[in-house]
mmCIF file with all atom_site columns, C-alpha atoms in Angstrom:
data_model
loop_
_atom_site.group_PDB
_atom_site.id
_atom_site.type_symbol
_atom_site.label_atom_id
_atom_site.label_alt_id
_atom_site.label_comp_id
_atom_site.label_asym_id
_atom_site.label_entity_id
_atom_site.label_seq_id
_atom_site.pdbx_PDB_ins_code
_atom_site.Cartn_x
_atom_site.Cartn_y
_atom_site.Cartn_z
_atom_site.occupancy
_atom_site.B_iso_or_equiv
_atom_site.pdbx_formal_charge
_atom_site.auth_seq_id
_atom_site.auth_comp_id
_atom_site.auth_asym_id
_atom_site.auth_atom_id
_atom_site.pdbx_PDB_model_num
ATOM 1   C CA . MET N 1 1   ? -44.844 36.965 103.761 1.00 51.00 ? 1   MET N CA 1
ATOM 2   C CA . ARG N 1 2   ? -43.139 34.525 101.416 1.00 59.00 ? 2   ARG N CA 1
ATOM 3   C CA . LYS N 1 3   ? -39.445 34.937 100.711 1.00 67.00 ? 3   LYS N CA 1
ATOM 4   C CA . GLU N 1 4   ? -38.596 35.367 97.022  1.00 73.00 ? 4   GLU N CA 1
ATOM 5   C CA . GLN N 1 5   ? -36.709 32.359 95.723  1.00 72.00 ? 5   GLN N CA 1
ATOM 6   C CA . SER N 1 6   ? -33.928 32.523 93.199  1.00 71.00 ? 6   SER N CA 1
ATOM 7   C CA . GLY N 1 7   ? -34.259 30.707 89.902  1.00 67.00 ? 7   GLY N CA 1
ATOM 8   C CA . ALA N 1 8   ? -31.770 28.113 91.097  1.00 68.00 ? 8   ALA N CA 1
ATOM 9   C CA . ASP N 1 9   ? -33.764 27.453 94.289  1.00 75.00 ? 9   ASP N CA 1
ATOM 10  C CA . ILE N 1 10  ? -37.002 27.042 92.369  1.00 75.00 ? 10  ILE N CA 1
ATOM 11  C CA . ALA N 1 11  ? -35.282 24.785 89.825  1.00 71.00 ? 11  ALA N CA 1
ATOM 12  C CA . ARG N 1 12  ? -33.944 22.576 92.599  1.00 74.00 ? 12  ARG N CA 1
ATOM 13  C CA . SER N 1 13  ? -37.320 22.282 94.322  1.00 79.00 ? 13  SER N CA 1
ATOM 14  C CA . MET N 1 14  ? -39.068 21.455 91.047  1.00 77.00 ? 14  MET N CA 1
ATOM 15  C CA . LEU N 1 15  ? -36.480 18.854 90.131  1.00 76.00 ? 15  LEU N CA 1
ATOM 16  C CA . LYS N 1 16  ? -36.818 17.261 93.574  1.00 78.00 ? 16  LYS N CA 1
ATOM 17  C CA . ARG N 1 17  ? -40.582 17.112 93.144  1.00 82.00 ? 17  ARG N CA 1
ATOM 18  C CA . LEU N 1 18  ? -40.259 15.587 89.671  1.00 80.00 ? 18  LEU N CA 1
ATOM 19  C CA . ALA N 1 19  ? -37.648 13.114 90.888  1.00 75.00 ? 19  ALA N CA 1
ATOM 20  C CA . ARG N 1 20  ? -39.995 11.911 93.647  1.00 79.00 ? 20  ARG N CA 1
ATOM 21  C CA . SER N 1 21  ? -43.057 11.720 91.397  1.00 84.00 ? 21  SER N CA 1
ATOM 22  C CA . ARG N 1 22  ? -44.098 8.437  89.886  1.00 86.00 ? 22  ARG N CA 1
ATOM 23  C CA . PRO N 1 23  ? -46.039 7.936  86.652  1.00 88.00 ? 23  PRO N CA 1
ATOM 24  C CA . ASN N 1 24  ? -48.442 5.434  88.249  1.00 92.00 ? 24  ASN N CA 1
ATOM 25  C CA . ASP N 1 25  ? -51.272 7.927  88.697  1.00 91.00 ? 25  ASP N CA 1
ATOM 26  C CA . GLY N 1 26  ? -50.976 9.029  85.071  1.00 90.00 ? 26  GLY N CA 1
ATOM 27  C CA . VAL N 1 27  ? -51.549 5.430  84.038  1.00 90.00 ? 27  VAL N CA 1
ATOM 28  C CA . LYS N 1 28  ? -54.455 5.132  86.497  1.00 92.00 ? 28  LYS N CA 1
ATOM 29  C CA . LEU N 1 29  ? -56.038 8.154  84.828  1.00 90.00 ? 29  LEU N CA 1
ATOM 30  C CA . ALA N 1 30  ? -56.229 6.241  81.557  1.00 88.00 ? 30  ALA N CA 1
ATOM 31  C CA . PHE N 1 31  ? -58.307 3.510  83.190  1.00 88.00 ? 31  PHE N CA 1
ATOM 32  C CA . LEU N 1 32  ? -60.737 5.635  85.207  1.00 87.00 ? 32  LEU N CA 1
ATOM 33  C CA . SER N 1 33  ? -64.380 5.045  84.421  1.00 85.00 ? 33  SER N CA 1
ATOM 34  C CA . PRO N 1 34  ? -66.771 8.002  84.129  1.00 83.00 ? 34  PRO N CA 1
ATOM 35  C CA . GLN N 1 35  ? -68.058 7.115  87.609  1.00 89.00 ? 35  GLN N CA 1
ATOM 36  C CA . GLN N 1 36  ? -64.554 7.496  89.078  1.00 90.00 ? 36  GLN N CA 1
ATOM 37  C CA . LEU N 1 37  ? -63.777 10.946 87.668  1.00 86.00 ? 37  LEU N CA 1
ATOM 38  C CA . ASP N 1 38  ? -64.116 12.548 91.106  1.00 90.00 ? 38  ASP N CA 1
ATOM 39  C CA . THR N 1 39  ? -60.857 10.797 92.104  1.00 91.00 ? 39  THR N CA 1
ATOM 40  C CA . ILE N 1 40  ? -58.814 12.892 89.644  1.00 90.00 ? 40  ILE N CA 1
ATOM 41  C CA . ASP N 1 41  ? -58.109 15.469 92.353  1.00 91.00 ? 41  ASP N CA 1
ATOM 42  C CA . THR N 1 42  ? -56.364 12.806 94.447  1.00 92.00 ? 42  THR N CA 1
ATOM 43  C CA . LEU N 1 43  ? -53.970 11.730 91.671  1.00 92.00 ? 43  LEU N CA 1
ATOM 44  C CA . ASP N 1 44  ? -50.385 12.970 91.441  1.00 89.00 ? 44  ASP N CA 1
ATOM 45  C CA . LEU N 1 45  ? -50.217 14.080 87.820  1.00 90.00 ? 45  LEU N CA 1
ATOM 46  C CA . THR N 1 46  ? -46.972 16.026 88.186  1.00 88.00 ? 46  THR N CA 1
ATOM 47  C CA . LEU N 1 47  ? -45.265 14.061 85.423  1.00 89.00 ? 47  LEU N CA 1
ATOM 48  C CA . LEU N 1 48  ? -48.241 14.110 83.044  1.00 91.00 ? 48  LEU N CA 1
ATOM 49  C CA . GLU N 1 49  ? -47.532 16.155 79.944  1.00 90.00 ? 49  GLU N CA 1
ATOM 50  C CA . GLU N 1 50  ? -50.373 15.084 77.683  1.00 93.00 ? 50  GLU N CA 1
ATOM 51  C CA . PHE N 1 51  ? -53.423 12.863 77.910  1.00 92.00 ? 51  PHE N CA 1
ATOM 52  C CA . ARG N 1 52  ? -55.728 11.883 75.050  1.00 93.00 ? 52  ARG N CA 1
ATOM 53  C CA . ARG N 1 53  ? -58.656 9.530  74.949  1.00 89.00 ? 53  ARG N CA 1
ATOM 54  C CA . SER N 1 54  ? -59.896 8.376  71.551  1.00 89.00 ? 54  SER N CA 1
ATOM 55  C CA . ASP N 1 55  ? -63.511 7.875  70.621  1.00 89.00 ? 55  ASP N CA 1
ATOM 56  C CA . LYS N 1 56  ? -62.787 4.136  70.405  1.00 89.00 ? 56  LYS N CA 1
ATOM 57  C CA . GLY N 1 57  ? -61.758 3.953  74.061  1.00 82.00 ? 57  GLY N CA 1
ATOM 58  C CA . GLY N 1 58  ? -57.996 4.000  73.643  1.00 88.00 ? 58  GLY N CA 1
ATOM 59  C CA . ALA N 1 59  ? -55.827 6.326  75.684  1.00 89.00 ? 59  ALA N CA 1
ATOM 60  C CA . GLU N 1 60  ? -52.506 8.011  75.010  1.00 92.00 ? 60  GLU N CA 1
ATOM 61  C CA . VAL N 1 61  ? -50.479 9.176  77.989  1.00 92.00 ? 61  VAL N CA 1
ATOM 62  C CA . ARG N 1 62  ? -47.290 11.184 77.591  1.00 93.00 ? 62  ARG N CA 1
ATOM 63  C CA . PHE N 1 63  ? -45.023 12.030 80.507  1.00 92.00 ? 63  PHE N CA 1
ATOM 64  C CA . VAL N 1 64  ? -42.453 14.760 81.086  1.00 87.00 ? 64  VAL N CA 1
ATOM 65  C CA . ASP N 1 65  ? -38.973 13.983 79.807  1.00 85.00 ? 65  ASP N CA 1
ATOM 66  C CA . ARG N 1 66  ? -37.088 14.387 83.079  1.00 79.00 ? 66  ARG N CA 1
ATOM 67  C CA . LEU N 1 67  ? -33.685 14.618 81.443  1.00 80.00 ? 67  LEU N CA 1
ATOM 68  C CA . ARG N 1 68  ? -34.752 17.382 79.051  1.00 80.00 ? 68  ARG N CA 1
ATOM 69  C CA . LEU N 1 69  ? -36.377 19.272 81.910  1.00 74.00 ? 69  LEU N CA 1
ATOM 70  C CA . ALA N 1 70  ? -33.285 18.904 84.094  1.00 72.00 ? 70  ALA N CA 1
ATOM 71  C CA . GLU N 1 71  ? -31.089 20.282 81.314  1.00 78.00 ? 71  GLU N CA 1
ATOM 72  C CA . LYS N 1 72  ? -33.406 23.262 80.795  1.00 73.00 ? 72  LYS N CA 1
ATOM 73  C CA . ALA N 1 73  ? -33.667 23.881 84.537  1.00 68.00 ? 73  ALA N CA 1
ATOM 74  C CA . LEU N 1 74  ? -29.885 23.914 84.851  1.00 72.00 ? 74  LEU N CA 1
ATOM 75  C CA . GLU N 1 75  ? -29.577 26.288 81.917  1.00 73.00 ? 75  GLU N CA 1
ATOM 76  C CA . LEU N 1 76  ? -32.194 28.676 83.304  1.00 66.00 ? 76  LEU N CA 1
ATOM 77  C CA . SER N 1 77  ? -30.884 28.532 86.870  1.00 66.00 ? 77  SER N CA 1
ATOM 78  C CA . GLU N 1 78  ? -27.667 30.134 85.667  1.00 72.00 ? 78  GLU N CA 1
ATOM 79  C CA . ASP N 1 79  ? -29.577 33.210 84.423  1.00 65.00 ? 79  ASP N CA 1
ATOM 80  C CA . PRO N 1 80  ? -28.557 36.185 86.593  1.00 55.00 ? 80  PRO N CA 1
ATOM 81  C CA . ASP N 1 81  ? -31.296 38.489 85.240  1.00 57.00 ? 81  ASP N CA 1
ATOM 82  C CA . GLY N 1 82  ? -34.093 36.815 87.117  1.00 65.00 ? 82  GLY N CA 1
ATOM 83  C CA . GLN N 1 83  ? -35.926 35.609 84.013  1.00 66.00 ? 83  GLN N CA 1
ATOM 84  C CA . ALA N 1 84  ? -35.473 32.067 85.247  1.00 64.00 ? 84  ALA N CA 1
ATOM 85  C CA . ALA N 1 85  ? -37.111 32.954 88.549  1.00 66.00 ? 85  ALA N CA 1
ATOM 86  C CA . ALA N 1 86  ? -40.158 34.310 86.710  1.00 70.00 ? 86  ALA N CA 1
ATOM 87  C CA . PHE N 1 87  ? -40.284 31.202 84.517  1.00 69.00 ? 87  PHE N CA 1
ATOM 88  C CA . PHE N 1 88  ? -40.086 28.784 87.430  1.00 66.00 ? 88  PHE N CA 1
ATOM 89  C CA . GLN N 1 89  ? -42.510 30.827 89.520  1.00 69.00 ? 89  GLN N CA 1
ATOM 90  C CA . ALA N 1 90  ? -45.027 30.607 86.666  1.00 72.00 ? 90  ALA N CA 1
ATOM 91  C CA . LEU N 1 91  ? -44.556 26.839 86.583  1.00 69.00 ? 91  LEU N CA 1
ATOM 92  C CA . GLU N 1 92  ? -44.996 26.612 90.349  1.00 70.00 ? 92  GLU N CA 1
ATOM 93  C CA . ASN N 1 93  ? -48.243 28.590 90.014  1.00 72.00 ? 93  ASN N CA 1
ATOM 94  C CA . GLY N 1 94  ? -49.605 26.101 87.504  1.00 66.00 ? 94  GLY N CA 1
ATOM 95  C CA . GLY N 1 95  ? -48.726 28.194 84.479  1.00 55.00 ? 95  GLY N CA 1
ATOM 96  C CA . SER N 1 96  ? -50.304 31.366 85.803  1.00 50.00 ? 96  SER N CA 1
ATOM 97  C CA . THR N 1 97  ? -48.026 34.329 85.223  1.00 49.00 ? 97  THR N CA 1
ATOM 98  C CA . GLN N 1 98  ? -50.104 36.600 87.413  1.00 49.00 ? 98  GLN N CA 1
ATOM 99  C CA . ASN N 1 99  ? -47.525 36.771 90.230  1.00 45.00 ? 99  ASN N CA 1
ATOM 100 C CA . ALA N 1 100 ? -44.495 35.678 88.262  1.00 42.00 ? 100 ALA N CA 1
ATOM 101 C CA . VAL N 1 101 ? -43.730 38.744 86.180  1.00 42.00 ? 101 VAL N CA 1
#
């Protein structure tokens, strides 16, 4: 049985994970050939916010703004109603709100 975490605990763990993550794998993603697509599961794409590939072969990679996220995490971690916990739990579950609400 998993212990319920407070919003502040979840915020801290997410910020630690983001602080340790590096954008290198997001850049690698832009240069993968179609034959290398099976390696996507091995990449750390924690910081990846958006990825676009144009029909001309160009790629646009956008990463999470760590400062903006840290400010929002701090703001939500001070929420005593538990809404922050549901928000962070949804993020931890990859955006699925199935167990978060």
